[in-house]
Coordinates of C-alpha atoms in Angstrom, one line a residue:
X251 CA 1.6 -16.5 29.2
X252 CA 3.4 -16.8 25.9
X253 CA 2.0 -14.6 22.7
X254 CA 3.7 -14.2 19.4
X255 CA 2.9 -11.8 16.9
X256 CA 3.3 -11.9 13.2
X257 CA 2.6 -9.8 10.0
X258 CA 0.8 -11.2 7.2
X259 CA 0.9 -8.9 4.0
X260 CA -2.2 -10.4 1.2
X261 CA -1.4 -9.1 -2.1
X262 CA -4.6 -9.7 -4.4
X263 CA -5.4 -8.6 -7.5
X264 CA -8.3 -6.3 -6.6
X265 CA -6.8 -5.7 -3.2
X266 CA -4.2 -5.5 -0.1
X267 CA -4.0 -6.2 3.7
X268 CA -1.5 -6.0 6.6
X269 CA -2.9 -8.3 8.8
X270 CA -1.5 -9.0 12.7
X271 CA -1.4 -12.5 14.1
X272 CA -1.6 -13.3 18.0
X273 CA -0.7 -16.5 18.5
X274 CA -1.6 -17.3 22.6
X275 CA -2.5 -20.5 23.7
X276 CA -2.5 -22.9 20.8
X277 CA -5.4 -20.4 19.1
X278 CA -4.5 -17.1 16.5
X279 CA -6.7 -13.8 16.6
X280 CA -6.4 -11.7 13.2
X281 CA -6.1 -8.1 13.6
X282 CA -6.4 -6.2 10.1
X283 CA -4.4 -2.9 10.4
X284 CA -4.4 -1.9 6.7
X285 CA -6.4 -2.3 3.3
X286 CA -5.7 -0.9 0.4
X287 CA -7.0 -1.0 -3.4
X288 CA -4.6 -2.4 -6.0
X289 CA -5.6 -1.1 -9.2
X290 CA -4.1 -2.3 -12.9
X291 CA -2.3 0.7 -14.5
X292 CA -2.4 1.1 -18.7
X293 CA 0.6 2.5 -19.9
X294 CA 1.8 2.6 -23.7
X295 CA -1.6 0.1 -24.8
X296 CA 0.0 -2.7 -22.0
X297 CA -1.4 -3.1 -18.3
X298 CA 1.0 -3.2 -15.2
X299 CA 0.9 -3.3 -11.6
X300 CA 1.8 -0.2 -9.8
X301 CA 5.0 -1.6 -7.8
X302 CA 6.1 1.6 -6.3
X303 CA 2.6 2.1 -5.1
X304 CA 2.3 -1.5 -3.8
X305 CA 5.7 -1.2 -1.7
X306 CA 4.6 2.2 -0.3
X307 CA 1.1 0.5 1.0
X308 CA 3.4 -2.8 1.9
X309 CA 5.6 -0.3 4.0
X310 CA 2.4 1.7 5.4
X311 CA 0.9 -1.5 6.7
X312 CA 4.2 -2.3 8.5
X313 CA 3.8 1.3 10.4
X314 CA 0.1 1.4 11.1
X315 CA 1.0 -2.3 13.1
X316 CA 3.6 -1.2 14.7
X317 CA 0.9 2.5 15.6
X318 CA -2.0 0.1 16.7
X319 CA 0.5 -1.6 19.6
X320 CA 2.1 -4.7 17.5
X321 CA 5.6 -3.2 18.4
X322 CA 7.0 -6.9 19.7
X323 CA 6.0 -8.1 15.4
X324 CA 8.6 -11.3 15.5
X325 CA 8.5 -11.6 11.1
X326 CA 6.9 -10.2 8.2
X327 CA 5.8 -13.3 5.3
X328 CA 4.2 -11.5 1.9
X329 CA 2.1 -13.8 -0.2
X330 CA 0.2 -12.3 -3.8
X331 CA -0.7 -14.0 -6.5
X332 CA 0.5 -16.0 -9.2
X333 CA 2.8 -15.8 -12.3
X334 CA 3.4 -12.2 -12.7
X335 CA 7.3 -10.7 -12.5
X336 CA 9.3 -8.1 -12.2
X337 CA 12.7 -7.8 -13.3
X338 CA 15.6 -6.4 -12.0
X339 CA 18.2 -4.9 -13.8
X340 CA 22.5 -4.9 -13.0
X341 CA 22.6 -2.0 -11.2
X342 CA 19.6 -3.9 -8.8
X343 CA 16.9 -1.9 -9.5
X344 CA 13.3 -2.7 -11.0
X345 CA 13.4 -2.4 -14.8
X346 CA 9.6 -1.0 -15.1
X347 CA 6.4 -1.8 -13.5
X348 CA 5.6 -5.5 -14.0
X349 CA 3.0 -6.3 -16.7
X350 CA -0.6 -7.7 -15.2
X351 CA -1.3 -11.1 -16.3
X352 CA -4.5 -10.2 -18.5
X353 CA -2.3 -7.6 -20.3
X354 CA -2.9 -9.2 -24.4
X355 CA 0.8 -9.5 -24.7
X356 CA 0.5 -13.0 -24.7
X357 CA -2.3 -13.7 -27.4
X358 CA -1.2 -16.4 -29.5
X359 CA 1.9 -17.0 -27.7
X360 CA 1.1 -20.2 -26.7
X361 CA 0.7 -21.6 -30.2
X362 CA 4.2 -20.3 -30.8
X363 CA 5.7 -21.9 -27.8
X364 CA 4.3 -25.4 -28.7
X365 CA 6.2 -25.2 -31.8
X366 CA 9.7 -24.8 -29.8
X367 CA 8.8 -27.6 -27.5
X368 CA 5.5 -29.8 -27.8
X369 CA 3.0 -29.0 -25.1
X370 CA 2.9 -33.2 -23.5
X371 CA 6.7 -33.0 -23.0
X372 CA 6.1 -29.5 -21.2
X373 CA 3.5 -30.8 -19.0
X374 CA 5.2 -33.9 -18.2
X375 CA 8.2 -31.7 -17.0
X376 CA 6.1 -29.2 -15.2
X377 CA 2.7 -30.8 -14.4
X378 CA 1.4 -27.2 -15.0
X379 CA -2.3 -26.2 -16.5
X380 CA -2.0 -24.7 -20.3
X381 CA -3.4 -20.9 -19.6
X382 CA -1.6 -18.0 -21.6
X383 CA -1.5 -15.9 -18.4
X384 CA 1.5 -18.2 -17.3
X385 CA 4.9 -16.6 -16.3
X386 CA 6.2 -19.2 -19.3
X387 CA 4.1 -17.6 -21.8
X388 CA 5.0 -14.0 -20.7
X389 CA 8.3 -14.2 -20.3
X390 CA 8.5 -16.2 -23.8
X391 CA 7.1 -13.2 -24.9
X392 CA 9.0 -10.7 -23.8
X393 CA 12.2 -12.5 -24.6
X394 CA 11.0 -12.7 -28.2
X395 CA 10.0 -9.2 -28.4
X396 CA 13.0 -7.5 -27.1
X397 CA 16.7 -8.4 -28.3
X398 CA 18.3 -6.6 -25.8
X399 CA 16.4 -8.5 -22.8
X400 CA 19.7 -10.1 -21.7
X401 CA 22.0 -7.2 -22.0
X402 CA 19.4 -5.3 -19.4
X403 CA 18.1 -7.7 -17.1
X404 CA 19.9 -9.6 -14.3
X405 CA 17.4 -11.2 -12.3
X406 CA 13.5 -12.5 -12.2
X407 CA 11.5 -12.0 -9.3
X408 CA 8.0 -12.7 -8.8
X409 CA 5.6 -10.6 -7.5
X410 CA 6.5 -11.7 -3.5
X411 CA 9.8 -12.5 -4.1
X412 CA 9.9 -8.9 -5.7
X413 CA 8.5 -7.4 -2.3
X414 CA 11.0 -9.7 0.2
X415 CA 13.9 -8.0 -2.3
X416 CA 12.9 -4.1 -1.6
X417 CA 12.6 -5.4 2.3
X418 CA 15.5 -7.4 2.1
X419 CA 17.9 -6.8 -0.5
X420 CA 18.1 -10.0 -0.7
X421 CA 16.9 -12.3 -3.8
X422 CA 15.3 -15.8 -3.7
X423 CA 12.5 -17.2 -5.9
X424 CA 10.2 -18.8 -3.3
X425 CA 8.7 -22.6 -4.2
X426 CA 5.1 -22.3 -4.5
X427 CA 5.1 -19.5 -6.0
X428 CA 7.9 -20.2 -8.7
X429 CA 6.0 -23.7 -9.0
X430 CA 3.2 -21.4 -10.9
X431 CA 5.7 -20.2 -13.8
X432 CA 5.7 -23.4 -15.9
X433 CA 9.2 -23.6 -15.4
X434 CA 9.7 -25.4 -12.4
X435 CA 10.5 -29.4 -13.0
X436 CA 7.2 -30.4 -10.6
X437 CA 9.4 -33.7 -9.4
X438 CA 13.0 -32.1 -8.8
X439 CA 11.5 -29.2 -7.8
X440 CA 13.8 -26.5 -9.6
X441 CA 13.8 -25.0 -12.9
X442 CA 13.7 -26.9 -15.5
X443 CA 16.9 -26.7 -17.2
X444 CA 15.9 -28.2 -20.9
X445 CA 12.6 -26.1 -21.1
X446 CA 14.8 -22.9 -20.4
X447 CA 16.9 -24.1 -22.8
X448 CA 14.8 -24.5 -25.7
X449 CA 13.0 -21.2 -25.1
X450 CA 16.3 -19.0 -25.1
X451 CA 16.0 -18.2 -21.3
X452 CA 18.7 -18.4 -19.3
X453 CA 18.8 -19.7 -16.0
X454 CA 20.5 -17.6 -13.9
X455 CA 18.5 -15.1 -14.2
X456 CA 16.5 -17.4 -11.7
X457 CA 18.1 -17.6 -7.8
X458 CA 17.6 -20.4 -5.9
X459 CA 14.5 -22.0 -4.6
X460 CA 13.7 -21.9 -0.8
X461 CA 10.6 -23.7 0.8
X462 CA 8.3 -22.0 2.8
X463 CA 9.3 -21.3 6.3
X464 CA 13.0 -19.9 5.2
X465 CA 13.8 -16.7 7.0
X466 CA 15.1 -14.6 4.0
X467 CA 16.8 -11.9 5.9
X468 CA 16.0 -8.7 8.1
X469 CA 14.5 -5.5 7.5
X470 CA 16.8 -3.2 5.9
X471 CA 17.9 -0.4 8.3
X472 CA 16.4 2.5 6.3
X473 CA 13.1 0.2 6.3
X474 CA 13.0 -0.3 9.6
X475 CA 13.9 3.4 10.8
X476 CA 10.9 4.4 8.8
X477 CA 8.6 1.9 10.2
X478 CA 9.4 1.7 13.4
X479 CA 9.4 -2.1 13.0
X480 CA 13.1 -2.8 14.2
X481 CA 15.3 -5.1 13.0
X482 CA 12.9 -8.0 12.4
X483 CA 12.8 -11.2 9.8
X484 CA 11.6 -11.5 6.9
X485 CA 10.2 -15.4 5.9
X486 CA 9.1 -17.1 3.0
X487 CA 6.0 -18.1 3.2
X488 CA 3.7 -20.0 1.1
X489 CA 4.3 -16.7 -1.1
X490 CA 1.6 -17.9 -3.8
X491 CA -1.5 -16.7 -2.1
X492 CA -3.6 -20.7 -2.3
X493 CA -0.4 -21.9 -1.3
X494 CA -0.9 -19.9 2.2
X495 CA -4.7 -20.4 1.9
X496 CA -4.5 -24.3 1.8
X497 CA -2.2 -24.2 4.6
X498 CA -5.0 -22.9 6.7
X499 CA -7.6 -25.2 5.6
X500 CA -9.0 -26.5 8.9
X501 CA -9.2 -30.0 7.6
X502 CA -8.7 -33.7 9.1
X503 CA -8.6 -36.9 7.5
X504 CA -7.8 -37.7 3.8
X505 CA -11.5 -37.2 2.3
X506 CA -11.1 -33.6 1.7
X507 CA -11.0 -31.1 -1.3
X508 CA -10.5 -27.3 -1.3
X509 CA -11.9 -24.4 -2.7
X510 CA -10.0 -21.3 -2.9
X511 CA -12.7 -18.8 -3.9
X512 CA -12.1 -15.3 -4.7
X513 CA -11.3 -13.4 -8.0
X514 CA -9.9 -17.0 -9.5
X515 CA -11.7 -20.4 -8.1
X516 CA -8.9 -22.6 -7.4
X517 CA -10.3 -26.8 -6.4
X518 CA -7.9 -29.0 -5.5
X519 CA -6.7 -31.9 -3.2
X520 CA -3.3 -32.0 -1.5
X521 CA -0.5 -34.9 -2.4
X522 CA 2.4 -36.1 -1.7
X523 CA 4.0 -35.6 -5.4
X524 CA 2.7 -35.0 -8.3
X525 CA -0.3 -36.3 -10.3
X526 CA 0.9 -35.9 -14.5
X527 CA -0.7 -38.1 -17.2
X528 CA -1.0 -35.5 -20.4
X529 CA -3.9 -37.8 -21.9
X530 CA -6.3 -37.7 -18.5
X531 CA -5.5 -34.3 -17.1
X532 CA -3.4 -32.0 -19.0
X533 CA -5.8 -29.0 -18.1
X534 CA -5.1 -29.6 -14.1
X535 CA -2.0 -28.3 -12.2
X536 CA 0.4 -29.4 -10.1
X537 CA 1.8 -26.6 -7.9
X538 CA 3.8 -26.4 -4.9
X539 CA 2.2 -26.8 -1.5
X540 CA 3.4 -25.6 2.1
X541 CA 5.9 -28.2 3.4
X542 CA 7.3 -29.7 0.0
X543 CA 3.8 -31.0 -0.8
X544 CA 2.1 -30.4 -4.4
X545 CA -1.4 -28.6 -4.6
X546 CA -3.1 -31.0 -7.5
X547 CA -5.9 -28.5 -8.9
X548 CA -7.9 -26.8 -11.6
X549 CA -7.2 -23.1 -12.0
X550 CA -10.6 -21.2 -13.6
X551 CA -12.3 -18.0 -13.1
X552 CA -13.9 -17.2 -10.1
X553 CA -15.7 -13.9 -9.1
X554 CA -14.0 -12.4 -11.2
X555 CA -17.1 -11.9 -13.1
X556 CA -18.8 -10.2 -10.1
X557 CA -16.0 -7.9 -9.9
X558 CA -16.1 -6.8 -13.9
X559 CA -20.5 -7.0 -13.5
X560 CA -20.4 -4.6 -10.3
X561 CA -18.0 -2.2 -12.3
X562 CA -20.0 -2.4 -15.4
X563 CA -23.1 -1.8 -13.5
X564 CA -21.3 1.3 -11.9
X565 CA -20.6 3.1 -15.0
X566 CA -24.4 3.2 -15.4
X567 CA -25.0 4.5 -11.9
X568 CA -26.1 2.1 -10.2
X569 CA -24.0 1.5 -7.2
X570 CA -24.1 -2.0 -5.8
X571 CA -22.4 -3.8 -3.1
X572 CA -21.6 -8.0 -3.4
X573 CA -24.4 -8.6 -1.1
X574 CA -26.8 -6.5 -2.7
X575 CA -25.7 -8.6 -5.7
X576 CA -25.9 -11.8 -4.1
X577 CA -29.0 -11.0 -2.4
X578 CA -30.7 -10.0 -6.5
X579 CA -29.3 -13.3 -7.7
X580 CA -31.0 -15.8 -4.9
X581 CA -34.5 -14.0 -5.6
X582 CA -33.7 -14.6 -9.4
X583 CA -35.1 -17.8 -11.0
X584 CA -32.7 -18.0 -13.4
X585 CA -32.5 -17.4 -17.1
X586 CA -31.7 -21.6 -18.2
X587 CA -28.6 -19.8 -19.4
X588 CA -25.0 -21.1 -18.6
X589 CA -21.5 -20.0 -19.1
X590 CA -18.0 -21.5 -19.3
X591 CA -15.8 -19.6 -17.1
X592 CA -13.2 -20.7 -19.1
X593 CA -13.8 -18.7 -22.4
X594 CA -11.7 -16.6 -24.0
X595 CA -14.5 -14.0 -24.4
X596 CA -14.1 -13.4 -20.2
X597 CA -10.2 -13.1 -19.9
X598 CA -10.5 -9.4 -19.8
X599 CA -13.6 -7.9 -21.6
X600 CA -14.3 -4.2 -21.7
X601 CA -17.8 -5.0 -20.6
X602 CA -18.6 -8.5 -18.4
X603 CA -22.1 -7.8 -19.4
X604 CA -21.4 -7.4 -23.1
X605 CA -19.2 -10.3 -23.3
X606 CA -22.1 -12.7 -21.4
X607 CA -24.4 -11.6 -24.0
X608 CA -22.4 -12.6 -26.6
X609 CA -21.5 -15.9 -24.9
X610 CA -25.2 -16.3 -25.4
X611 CA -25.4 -15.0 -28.8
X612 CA -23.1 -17.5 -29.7
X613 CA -24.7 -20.5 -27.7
X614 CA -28.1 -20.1 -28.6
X615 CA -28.9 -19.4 -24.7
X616 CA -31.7 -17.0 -23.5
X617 CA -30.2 -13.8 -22.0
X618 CA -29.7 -12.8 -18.4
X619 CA -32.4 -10.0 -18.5
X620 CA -31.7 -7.8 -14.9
X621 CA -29.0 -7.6 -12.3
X622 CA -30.1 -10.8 -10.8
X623 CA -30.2 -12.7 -13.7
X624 CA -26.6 -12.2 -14.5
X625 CA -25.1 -12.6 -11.1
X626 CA -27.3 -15.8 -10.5
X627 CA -26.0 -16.9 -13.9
X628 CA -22.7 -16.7 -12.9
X629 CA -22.9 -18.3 -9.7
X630 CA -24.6 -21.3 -11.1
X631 CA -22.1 -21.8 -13.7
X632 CA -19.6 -21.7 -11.2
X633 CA -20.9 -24.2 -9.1
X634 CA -21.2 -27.0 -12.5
X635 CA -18.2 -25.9 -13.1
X636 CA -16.7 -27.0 -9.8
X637 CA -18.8 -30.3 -9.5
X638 CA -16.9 -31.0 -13.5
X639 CA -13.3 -30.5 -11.8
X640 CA -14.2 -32.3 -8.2
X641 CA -15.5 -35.7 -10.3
X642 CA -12.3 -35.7 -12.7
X643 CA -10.1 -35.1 -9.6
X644 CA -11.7 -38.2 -8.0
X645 CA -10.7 -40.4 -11.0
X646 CA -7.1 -39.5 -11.8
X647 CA -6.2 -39.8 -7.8
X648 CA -8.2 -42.3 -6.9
X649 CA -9.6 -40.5 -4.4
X650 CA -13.5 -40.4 -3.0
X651 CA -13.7 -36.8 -2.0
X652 CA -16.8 -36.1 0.6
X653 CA -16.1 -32.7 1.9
X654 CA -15.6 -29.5 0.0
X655 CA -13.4 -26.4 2.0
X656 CA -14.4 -23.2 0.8
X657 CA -11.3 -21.0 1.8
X658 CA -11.1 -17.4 1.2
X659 CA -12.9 -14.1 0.2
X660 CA -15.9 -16.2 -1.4
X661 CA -16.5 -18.3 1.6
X662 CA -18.8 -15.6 3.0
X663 CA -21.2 -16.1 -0.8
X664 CA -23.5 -18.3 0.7
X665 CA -25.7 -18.7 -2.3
X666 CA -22.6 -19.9 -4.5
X667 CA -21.4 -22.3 -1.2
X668 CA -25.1 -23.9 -1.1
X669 CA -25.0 -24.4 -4.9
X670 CA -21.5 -26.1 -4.9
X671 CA -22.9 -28.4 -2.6
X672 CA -26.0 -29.0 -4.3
X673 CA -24.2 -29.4 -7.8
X674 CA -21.4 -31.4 -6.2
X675 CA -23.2 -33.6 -3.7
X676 CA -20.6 -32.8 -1.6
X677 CA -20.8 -31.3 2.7
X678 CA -19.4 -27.8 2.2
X679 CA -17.5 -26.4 4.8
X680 CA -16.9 -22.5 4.3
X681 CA -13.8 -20.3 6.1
X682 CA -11.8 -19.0 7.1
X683 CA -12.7 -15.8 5.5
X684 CA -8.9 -14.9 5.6
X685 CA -7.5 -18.2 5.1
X686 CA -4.2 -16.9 2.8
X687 CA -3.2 -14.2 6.0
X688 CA -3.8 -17.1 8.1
X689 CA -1.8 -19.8 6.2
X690 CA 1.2 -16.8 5.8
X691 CA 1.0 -16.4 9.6
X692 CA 1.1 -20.1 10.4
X693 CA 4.4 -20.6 8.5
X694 CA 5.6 -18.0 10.1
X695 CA 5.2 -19.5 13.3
X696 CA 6.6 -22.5 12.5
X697 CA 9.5 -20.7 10.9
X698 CA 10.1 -19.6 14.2
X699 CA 9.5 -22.1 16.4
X700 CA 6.7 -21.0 18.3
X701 CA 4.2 -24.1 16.0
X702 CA 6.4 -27.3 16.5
X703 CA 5.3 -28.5 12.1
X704 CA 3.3 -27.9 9.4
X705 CA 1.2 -30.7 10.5
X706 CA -0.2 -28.9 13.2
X707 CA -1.5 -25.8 11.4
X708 CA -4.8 -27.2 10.4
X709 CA -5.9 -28.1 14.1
X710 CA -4.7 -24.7 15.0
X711 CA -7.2 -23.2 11.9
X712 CA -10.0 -25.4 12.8
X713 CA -9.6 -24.2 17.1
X714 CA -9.6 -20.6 16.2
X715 CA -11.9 -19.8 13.3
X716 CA -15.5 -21.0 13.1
X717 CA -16.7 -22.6 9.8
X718 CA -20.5 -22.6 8.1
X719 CA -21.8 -25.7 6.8
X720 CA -23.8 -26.3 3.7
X721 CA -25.7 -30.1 3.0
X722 CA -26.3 -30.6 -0.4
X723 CA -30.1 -30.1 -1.4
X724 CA -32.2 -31.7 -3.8
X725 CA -29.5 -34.2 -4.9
X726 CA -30.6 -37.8 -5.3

């Protein structure tokens, strides 16, 4: 009897897991052996990820699977998520902690980049969504704030290729997740020569793109003594987290959408190559998929706000878990009040709750009045939200979409699944739960042979992991 094992490491940005794939008999058991917190760090008025802390948890979870009896691991595939760097200086070491993407470096930057180069020749090169947390808008930023930025840095890694680097010592920039930056032509499939140009950013700071499935190198020795983990590879995976989460979508057939729901809500449908016309659908995205594919999708918030609520909630003492959340905001009729995820007032508010007031202030809307007011509030504006995105995806691909697969950490709301279906009209399928460690464990095994293509991934997902299904109600 054949089994292969595999480790999956899922950066978020609220948390981290180590995660052991069986693969026996054309089916893939998860075994989580480590979670950790991953916490933004404020230092000098900015807010960074703690990098050093990240790698020591990486490196923990590489031990604890080897200490639970996953000594025969084949690879090791990290996936986080999008758009943040670090950057590594000439002598090869990590100039700093990396700045988070909701650090306010970048307010205004935007308007300053579209005077350099005009946002409908950007997106026509790029085929990327306008949001100031891009790595485009950050690194413009930085660049303009720092006249020695060439002098110290050598190379930009993203926040997986970052990780494969203090495995490896080895230094790629990985598709999918360079497809985020704004800087990657979305035809050719490399950085975009004439947008670096015009922003002062040279390209070799940049290494070369590799696709998903590229074995990058092996642990180094010092890693692997202090592991235990031996001498094994280290692959590329779809290194942007919904680029391993869509690869695990248990779908069939060419009616299909997906929802990657966690701290962001990312809807989308698969394609061949791009979708880019700057008149129908400049605020969609097209960004790289597992096997050379293109994710066409609209990046907004997600539950995020349940995140920033819960902590709000905590600093008044009252300690609530997501289902006791959930559970408040199906019993609450609703407050006729409804948000756009999109605003600027919920990038990064010192108070969720403050800022929703205000959104209501400023909309004329009644007030969320108790815990389940807000969180049901939330959760309905989500779900219009998503039924906006699904019908403007049907008409610039030409494409009738009839199922919806809820991927992720928010495939287990069931409250927010049933109202996407109900808002949409659409069959909701929800899970896997832990799509993204599935997806970075399935390109893993094809990596290395033991899954004969990509194509075969999805039947896989859809023979090992169960999925819930929600009809839409009350839609005529």
């Amino acid at each position: 009897m054949s089994i292969s094992k595999f480790l999956a490491v899922d950066l978020g940005a609220e948390s981290g897991r180590a995660i052991v794939g069986v693969l026996e008999n054309g089916k893939i058991w998860l075994h989580e052996v480590h979670r950790f917190q991953n916490e933004q760090i404020k230092r000098g008025g900015h807010l960074h990820w703690d990098a050093k802390y990240l790698f020591n948890e990486i490196k923990r979870g590489i031990s604890l699977a080897v200490k639970n009896g996953h000594s025969s691991i084949e690879s090791i595939g990290i996936d986080t998520w999008g758009v943040d760097y670090g950057l590594i200086g000439h002598e090869g070491n990590l100039l700093g902690d990396p700045y988070c993407y909701r650090d306010g470096r970048t307010d205004g930057m935007m308007e300053k980049l579209f005077s350099v180069m005009p946002p409908d020749e950007l997106y026509s090169r790029t085929g990327i969504q306008f949001m100031q947390i891009n790595t485009l808008i950050q690194l413009y930023s930085e660049i303009s704030s720092n006249k020695n930025f060439y002098r110290d840095v050598k190379r930009l890694l993203f926040m997986p290729d970052l990780f494969n680097y203090f495995l490896t010592g080895k230094m790629i920039n990985e598709y999918t997740i360079s497809s985020t930056s704004q800087m990657l032509n979305a035809n050719k499939k490399i950085f975009d020569t004439k947008i670096l140009s015009a922003l002062n950013i040279k390209p070799a700071i940049f290494g070369k793109v590799v696709m998903p499935g590229t074995v990058i190198g092996k642990l180094l020795p010092e890693i692997s003594k202090e592991t235990e983990a031996g001498a094994i590879d280290v692959i590329a995976v779809g290194s942007h987290d919904t680029a391993s989460a869509v690869a695990a979508v248990p779908a069939s057939g060419n009616d299909w959408a997906y929802l990657s729901s966690g701290t962001w809500s990312l809807l989308g449908i698969e394609n061949d190559g791009p979708i880019i016309n700057y008149q129908l659908n400049k605020d969609f995205t097209n960004e790289g998929a597992v096997g050379g594919k293109i994710r066409f999708l609209r990046n907004t918030s997600g539950l995020w706000f349940l995140q920033e609520l819960r902590k709000s909630w905590s600093r008044n003492g009252e300690e609530l878990s997501y289902e006791n959340i959930t559970s408040l905001a199906a019993c609450s009729i609703g407050t006729s009040c409804r948000i756009d995820p999109d605003h600027k007032l919920f990038l990064n508010p010192p108070d969720m709750r403050e800022a929703i007031l205000k959104y209501c202030d400023e909309t004329a809307q009644k007030k969320p009045e108790n815990i389940g007011d807000y969180a049901r509030t939330v959760l309905e504006s989500l779900a219009f939200k998503y039924s906006g995105i699904l019908k403007k995806i049907e008409d610039v691909s030409d494409k009738k979409i009839n199922k919806i697969h809820i991927v992720g950490g928010g495939s287990q709301n069931k409250l927010l699944n049933q109202l996407t279906a109900n808002a949409t009209g659409k069959t909701v399928f929800a899970g896997p739960t832990e799509a993204t460690a599935l997806g970075n464990i399935l390109v893993q095994a094809v990596a290395k042979g033991k899954i004969k293509s990509f194509e075969e991934t999805r039947k896989i997902s859809a023979d090992s992991f169960p999925t819930m299904v929600f009809m839409p109600v009350g839609v005529n």
